[in-house]
Amino acid sequence: GENVEQHPSTLSVQEGDSAVIKCTYSDSASNYFPWYKQELGKRPQLIIDIRSNVGEKKDQRIAVTLNKTAKHFSLHITETQPEDSAVYFCAARNNQGGKLIFGQGTELSVKP
Amino acid sequence: DGGITQSPKYLFRKEGQNVTLSCEQNLNHDAMYWYRQDPGQGLRLIYYSQIVNDFQKGDIAEGYSVSREKKESFPLTVTSAQKNPTAFYLCASSTRGQQMNTEAFFGQGTRLTVV
């Protein structure tokens, strides 16, 4: 069945450094790839998403890249700040608007 | 105040009992989802529904049941057949359609504990 693999499971960086989280998906029909941030005790919230007709999207310090051939997409956070510390989830959904499948999550810790 | 609401926030269940978690949305979304969150395992899909009176099993549907009698509501029942029900449960909703893969909004979650 459909699957999304996310790495690493934990990531620790110094404030100001960049952080990269990578995901791969199995369903070639997937065409929508959102990224969610979940702070401790709170619900996941969308931070950026990308559709399959786009290779890269940027929003201030956050960017996402998509390689459809390799079925691979990544989240890049530049100039990290302590408030970026949270769990980040990638996800994929197919073009039938069906299942929204999440990766296992990455716990990002930004040390001041 | 628009959004998606889950209740209760905390729920305690005795072994052998069925419990129902509520999820209501007023976003006019067709699609609704239930996820289970355990430490280190991400968000695992239990059930999802794209339209009223229709729903599909996710990856871990065993021991759970749902109904979708109204567009606004997608309750989840955790049955006694679920062997390890203690977890954090999240409900989400989104629009559907082949050309409209848009943001899924989450409820605040229900933490279920078996005592």
mmCIF file of C-alpha atoms in Angstrom:
data_model
loop_
_atom_site.group_PDB
_atom_site.id
_atom_site.type_symbol
_atom_site.label_atom_id
_atom_site.label_comp_id
_atom_site.label_asym_id
_atom_site.label_seq_id
_atom_site.Cartn_x
_atom_site.Cartn_y
_atom_site.Cartn_z
ATOM 1 C CA GLY A 1 0.000 0.000 0.000
ATOM 2 C CA GLU A 2 0.903 3.652 0.047
ATOM 3 C CA ASN A 3 3.770 4.597 2.304
ATOM 4 C CA VAL A 4 5.736 7.702 3.265
ATOM 5 C CA GLU A 5 9.181 7.360 4.829
ATOM 6 C CA GLN A 6 10.680 10.308 6.723
ATOM 7 C CA HIS A 7 14.243 10.876 7.932
ATOM 8 C CA PRO A 8 15.812 11.674 10.287
ATOM 9 C CA SER A 9 13.610 10.904 13.289
ATOM 10 C CA THR A 10 15.485 13.469 15.401
ATOM 11 C CA LEU A 11 17.567 16.451 14.356
ATOM 12 C CA SER A 12 19.511 18.846 16.547
ATOM 13 C CA VAL A 13 21.017 22.054 15.141
ATOM 14 C CA GLN A 14 22.518 25.238 16.463
ATOM 15 C CA GLU A 15 20.547 28.432 16.152
ATOM 16 C CA GLY A 16 21.261 30.022 12.791
ATOM 17 C CA ASP A 17 22.149 26.757 11.066
ATOM 18 C CA SER A 18 20.025 25.106 8.380
ATOM 19 C CA ALA A 19 17.889 22.001 8.860
ATOM 20 C CA VAL A 20 16.861 19.508 6.184
ATOM 21 C CA ILE A 21 14.232 16.806 6.513
ATOM 22 C CA LYS A 22 13.720 14.240 3.759
ATOM 23 C CA CYS A 23 10.752 12.110 2.712
ATOM 24 C CA THR A 24 10.104 9.472 0.107
ATOM 25 C CA TYR A 25 6.707 8.203 -1.050
ATOM 26 C CA SER A 26 5.624 5.003 -2.736
ATOM 27 C CA ASP A 27 2.420 5.926 -4.605
ATOM 28 C CA SER A 28 3.346 7.314 -8.011
ATOM 29 C CA ALA A 29 -0.150 8.842 -8.246
ATOM 30 C CA SER A 30 0.612 11.207 -5.349
ATOM 31 C CA ASN A 31 0.428 14.818 -6.424
ATOM 32 C CA TYR A 32 0.107 16.860 -3.240
ATOM 33 C CA PHE A 33 2.814 17.066 -0.564
ATOM 34 C CA PRO A 34 2.155 19.129 2.579
ATOM 35 C CA TRP A 35 4.432 19.688 5.564
ATOM 36 C CA TYR A 36 3.030 20.128 9.065
ATOM 37 C CA LYS A 37 4.564 21.468 12.272
ATOM 38 C CA GLN A 38 3.348 20.185 15.623
ATOM 39 C CA GLU A 39 4.401 21.989 18.765
ATOM 40 C CA LEU A 40 4.234 20.180 22.080
ATOM 41 C CA GLY A 41 0.653 19.570 23.147
ATOM 42 C CA LYS A 42 -0.814 21.246 20.072
ATOM 43 C CA ARG A 43 -2.419 20.144 16.850
ATOM 44 C CA PRO A 44 -0.404 19.841 13.603
ATOM 45 C CA GLN A 45 -0.515 22.948 11.425
ATOM 46 C CA LEU A 46 0.397 23.357 7.786
ATOM 47 C CA ILE A 47 3.603 25.303 7.163
ATOM 48 C CA ILE A 48 4.101 24.768 3.437
ATOM 49 C CA ASP A 49 2.877 22.502 0.650
ATOM 50 C CA ILE A 50 3.836 21.685 -2.908
ATOM 51 C CA ARG A 51 1.996 20.194 -5.851
ATOM 52 C CA SER A 52 3.442 17.802 -8.380
ATOM 53 C CA ASN A 53 3.603 20.363 -11.183
ATOM 54 C CA VAL A 54 6.142 22.418 -9.198
ATOM 55 C CA GLY A 55 9.722 21.476 -8.348
ATOM 56 C CA GLU A 56 10.394 23.976 -5.589
ATOM 57 C CA LYS A 57 8.488 26.394 -3.387
ATOM 58 C CA LYS A 58 9.784 28.904 -0.884
ATOM 59 C CA ASP A 59 8.164 30.900 1.908
ATOM 60 C CA GLN A 60 10.597 33.110 3.815
ATOM 61 C CA ARG A 61 12.952 30.758 5.717
ATOM 62 C CA ILE A 62 11.148 27.607 4.630
ATOM 63 C CA ALA A 63 11.464 25.837 1.287
ATOM 64 C CA VAL A 64 10.323 22.523 -0.106
ATOM 65 C CA THR A 65 11.758 20.665 -3.087
ATOM 66 C CA LEU A 66 10.148 17.820 -5.022
ATOM 67 C CA ASN A 67 11.765 15.212 -7.262
ATOM 68 C CA LYS A 68 8.919 13.257 -8.849
ATOM 69 C CA THR A 69 11.216 10.869 -10.668
ATOM 70 C CA ALA A 70 12.849 9.791 -7.440
ATOM 71 C CA LYS A 71 9.578 10.121 -5.447
ATOM 72 C CA HIS A 72 11.432 12.289 -3.003
ATOM 73 C CA PHE A 73 10.678 15.628 -1.348
ATOM 74 C CA SER A 74 12.490 17.662 1.274
ATOM 75 C CA LEU A 75 11.914 20.487 3.737
ATOM 76 C CA HIS A 76 14.636 23.086 4.174
ATOM 77 C CA ILE A 77 14.653 25.554 7.071
ATOM 78 C CA THR A 78 17.314 28.245 6.974
ATOM 79 C CA GLU A 79 18.513 30.507 9.795
ATOM 80 C CA THR A 80 16.850 28.294 12.373
ATOM 81 C CA GLN A 81 15.503 29.822 15.572
ATOM 82 C CA PRO A 82 14.591 28.220 18.920
ATOM 83 C CA GLU A 83 10.903 28.635 18.100
ATOM 84 C CA ASP A 84 11.394 26.300 15.132
ATOM 85 C CA SER A 85 11.782 23.469 17.675
ATOM 86 C CA ALA A 86 8.868 21.094 17.111
ATOM 87 C CA VAL A 87 7.917 17.843 15.401
ATOM 88 C CA TYR A 88 7.633 18.111 11.623
ATOM 89 C CA PHE A 89 5.576 15.756 9.470
ATOM 90 C CA CYS A 90 5.606 15.273 5.739
ATOM 91 C CA ALA A 91 2.590 13.825 3.941
ATOM 92 C CA ALA A 92 1.413 12.744 0.506
ATOM 93 C CA ARG A 93 -1.978 12.475 -1.152
ATOM 94 C CA ASN A 94 -2.899 11.037 -4.530
ATOM 95 C CA ASN A 95 -4.710 12.698 -7.400
ATOM 96 C CA GLN A 96 -8.019 11.120 -6.472
ATOM 97 C CA GLY A 97 -8.093 13.279 -3.357
ATOM 98 C CA GLY A 98 -8.047 10.178 -1.218
ATOM 99 C CA LYS A 99 -5.764 8.987 1.522
ATOM 100 C CA LEU A 100 -3.551 11.563 3.228
ATOM 101 C CA ILE A 101 -0.559 9.538 4.401
ATOM 102 C CA PHE A 102 1.969 10.945 6.877
ATOM 103 C CA GLY A 103 5.600 10.197 7.539
ATOM 104 C CA GLN A 104 6.840 9.160 10.963
ATOM 105 C CA GLY A 105 7.819 12.684 11.999
ATOM 106 C CA THR A 106 11.091 14.472 12.771
ATOM 107 C CA GLU A 107 11.718 16.038 16.161
ATOM 108 C CA LEU A 108 13.742 19.181 15.489
ATOM 109 C CA SER A 109 15.625 20.806 18.332
ATOM 110 C CA VAL A 110 17.235 24.209 17.788
ATOM 111 C CA LYS A 111 19.782 25.044 20.469
ATOM 112 C CA PRO A 112 20.391 28.697 21.291
ATOM 113 C CA ASP B 1 -15.981 30.588 14.920
ATOM 114 C CA GLY B 2 -15.137 28.187 12.088
ATOM 115 C CA GLY B 3 -13.030 25.109 12.495
ATOM 116 C CA ILE B 4 -12.859 21.497 13.490
ATOM 117 C CA THR B 5 -13.653 20.440 17.045
ATOM 118 C CA GLN B 6 -12.905 17.229 18.867
ATOM 119 C CA SER B 7 -14.383 16.211 22.174
ATOM 120 C CA PRO B 8 -13.623 15.323 24.832
ATOM 121 C CA LYS B 9 -10.009 16.453 25.229
ATOM 122 C CA TYR B 10 -9.276 13.657 27.714
ATOM 123 C CA LEU B 11 -11.095 10.337 27.935
ATOM 124 C CA PHE B 12 -10.652 7.427 30.283
ATOM 125 C CA ARG B 13 -11.986 3.996 29.470
ATOM 126 C CA LYS B 14 -12.158 0.771 31.362
ATOM 127 C CA GLU B 15 -10.959 -2.333 29.596
ATOM 128 C CA GLY B 16 -13.758 -4.027 27.662
ATOM 129 C CA GLN B 17 -15.740 -0.846 27.077
ATOM 130 C CA ASN B 18 -16.472 0.853 23.787
ATOM 131 C CA VAL B 19 -15.984 4.611 23.609
ATOM 132 C CA THR B 20 -16.879 7.148 20.954
ATOM 133 C CA LEU B 21 -14.761 10.179 20.087
ATOM 134 C CA SER B 22 -16.528 13.145 18.554
ATOM 135 C CA CYS B 23 -15.315 15.180 15.565
ATOM 136 C CA GLU B 24 -17.343 18.070 14.169
ATOM 137 C CA GLN B 25 -16.419 20.596 11.475
ATOM 138 C CA ASN B 26 -18.171 23.665 10.082
ATOM 139 C CA LEU B 27 -15.730 24.248 7.244
ATOM 140 C CA ASN B 28 -18.027 22.638 4.652
ATOM 141 C CA HIS B 29 -15.323 20.052 3.976
ATOM 142 C CA ASP B 30 -16.240 16.821 2.239
ATOM 143 C CA ALA B 31 -13.224 14.797 3.373
ATOM 144 C CA MET B 32 -12.589 13.799 6.979
ATOM 145 C CA TYR B 33 -9.878 11.657 8.555
ATOM 146 C CA TRP B 34 -9.011 9.937 11.817
ATOM 147 C CA TYR B 35 -5.392 9.429 12.866
ATOM 148 C CA ARG B 36 -3.752 7.794 15.815
ATOM 149 C CA GLN B 37 -0.554 9.321 17.187
ATOM 150 C CA ASP B 38 1.895 7.292 19.252
ATOM 151 C CA PRO B 39 5.392 8.466 20.225
ATOM 152 C CA GLY B 40 7.876 7.809 17.438
ATOM 153 C CA GLN B 41 5.250 6.460 15.026
ATOM 154 C CA GLY B 42 3.883 9.568 13.428
ATOM 155 C CA LEU B 43 0.273 9.898 12.365
ATOM 156 C CA ARG B 44 -1.263 6.599 11.339
ATOM 157 C CA LEU B 45 -4.497 6.636 9.361
ATOM 158 C CA ILE B 46 -7.422 4.772 10.937
ATOM 159 C CA TYR B 47 -10.356 5.672 8.664
ATOM 160 C CA TYR B 48 -11.183 8.337 6.138
ATOM 161 C CA SER B 49 -14.305 9.542 4.385
ATOM 162 C CA GLN B 50 -14.625 11.576 1.218
ATOM 163 C CA ILE B 51 -18.389 11.937 1.174
ATOM 164 C CA VAL B 52 -21.423 11.423 3.378
ATOM 165 C CA ASN B 53 -22.423 7.782 3.899
ATOM 166 C CA ASP B 54 -19.102 6.512 2.588
ATOM 167 C CA PHE B 55 -15.799 5.756 4.319
ATOM 168 C CA GLN B 56 -12.694 3.625 3.793
ATOM 169 C CA LYS B 57 -10.310 1.803 6.079
ATOM 170 C CA GLY B 58 -6.894 3.240 6.642
ATOM 171 C CA ASP B 59 -3.778 1.370 7.675
ATOM 172 C CA ILE B 60 -4.824 0.483 11.234
ATOM 173 C CA ALA B 61 -8.631 0.130 11.124
ATOM 174 C CA GLU B 62 -8.854 -3.063 13.196
ATOM 175 C CA GLY B 63 -10.725 -2.474 16.451
ATOM 176 C CA TYR B 64 -12.220 0.837 15.293
ATOM 177 C CA SER B 65 -15.461 1.835 13.591
ATOM 178 C CA VAL B 66 -16.808 5.081 12.125
ATOM 179 C CA SER B 67 -19.945 6.556 10.632
ATOM 180 C CA ARG B 68 -20.542 9.501 8.313
ATOM 181 C CA GLU B 69 -24.249 10.284 8.468
ATOM 182 C CA LYS B 70 -23.723 14.040 8.216
ATOM 183 C CA LYS B 71 -21.168 16.092 6.348
ATOM 184 C CA GLU B 72 -20.202 17.896 9.533
ATOM 185 C CA SER B 73 -19.634 14.864 11.729
ATOM 186 C CA PHE B 74 -17.291 11.858 11.682
ATOM 187 C CA PRO B 75 -17.364 10.043 15.044
ATOM 188 C CA LEU B 76 -14.845 7.319 15.842
ATOM 189 C CA THR B 77 -15.715 4.369 18.079
ATOM 190 C CA VAL B 78 -12.870 2.545 19.782
ATOM 191 C CA THR B 79 -14.164 -0.952 20.443
ATOM 192 C CA SER B 80 -13.089 -3.542 22.966
ATOM 193 C CA ALA B 81 -11.425 -5.383 20.072
ATOM 194 C CA GLN B 82 -8.700 -2.716 19.942
ATOM 195 C CA LYS B 83 -5.946 -4.293 22.031
ATOM 196 C CA ASN B 84 -3.885 -1.198 22.704
ATOM 197 C CA PRO B 85 -6.215 1.808 22.552
ATOM 198 C CA THR B 86 -4.274 4.208 24.776
ATOM 199 C CA ALA B 87 -3.126 6.951 22.383
ATOM 200 C CA PHE B 88 -3.683 10.468 21.125
ATOM 201 C CA TYR B 89 -6.377 10.637 18.432
ATOM 202 C CA LEU B 90 -6.524 13.390 15.844
ATOM 203 C CA CYS B 91 -9.353 14.197 13.460
ATOM 204 C CA ALA B 92 -8.817 16.258 10.295
ATOM 205 C CA SER B 93 -10.870 17.594 7.419
ATOM 206 C CA SER B 94 -10.190 18.992 3.964
ATOM 207 C CA THR B 95 -11.817 19.694 0.643
ATOM 208 C CA ARG B 96 -11.765 16.874 -1.886
ATOM 209 C CA GLY B 97 -11.622 16.572 -5.611
ATOM 210 C CA GLN B 98 -8.985 15.750 -8.145
ATOM 211 C CA GLN B 99 -7.973 19.344 -8.739
ATOM 212 C CA MET B 100 -8.244 20.640 -5.202
ATOM 213 C CA ASN B 101 -5.712 18.957 -2.950
ATOM 214 C CA THR B 102 -5.829 21.605 -0.288
ATOM 215 C CA GLU B 103 -4.865 21.950 3.328
ATOM 216 C CA ALA B 104 -6.140 19.517 5.925
ATOM 217 C CA PHE B 105 -7.142 21.151 9.209
ATOM 218 C CA PHE B 106 -6.770 19.254 12.463
ATOM 219 C CA GLY B 107 -8.822 19.207 15.618
ATOM 220 C CA GLN B 108 -7.104 19.651 18.976
ATOM 221 C CA GLY B 109 -7.086 15.919 19.622
ATOM 222 C CA THR B 110 -8.464 13.488 22.199
ATOM 223 C CA ARG B 111 -6.144 11.689 24.576
ATOM 224 C CA LEU B 112 -7.621 8.282 25.371
ATOM 225 C CA THR B 113 -6.353 6.304 28.339
ATOM 226 C CA VAL B 114 -7.442 2.793 29.257
ATOM 227 C CA VAL B 115 -7.565 2.277 33.016
#
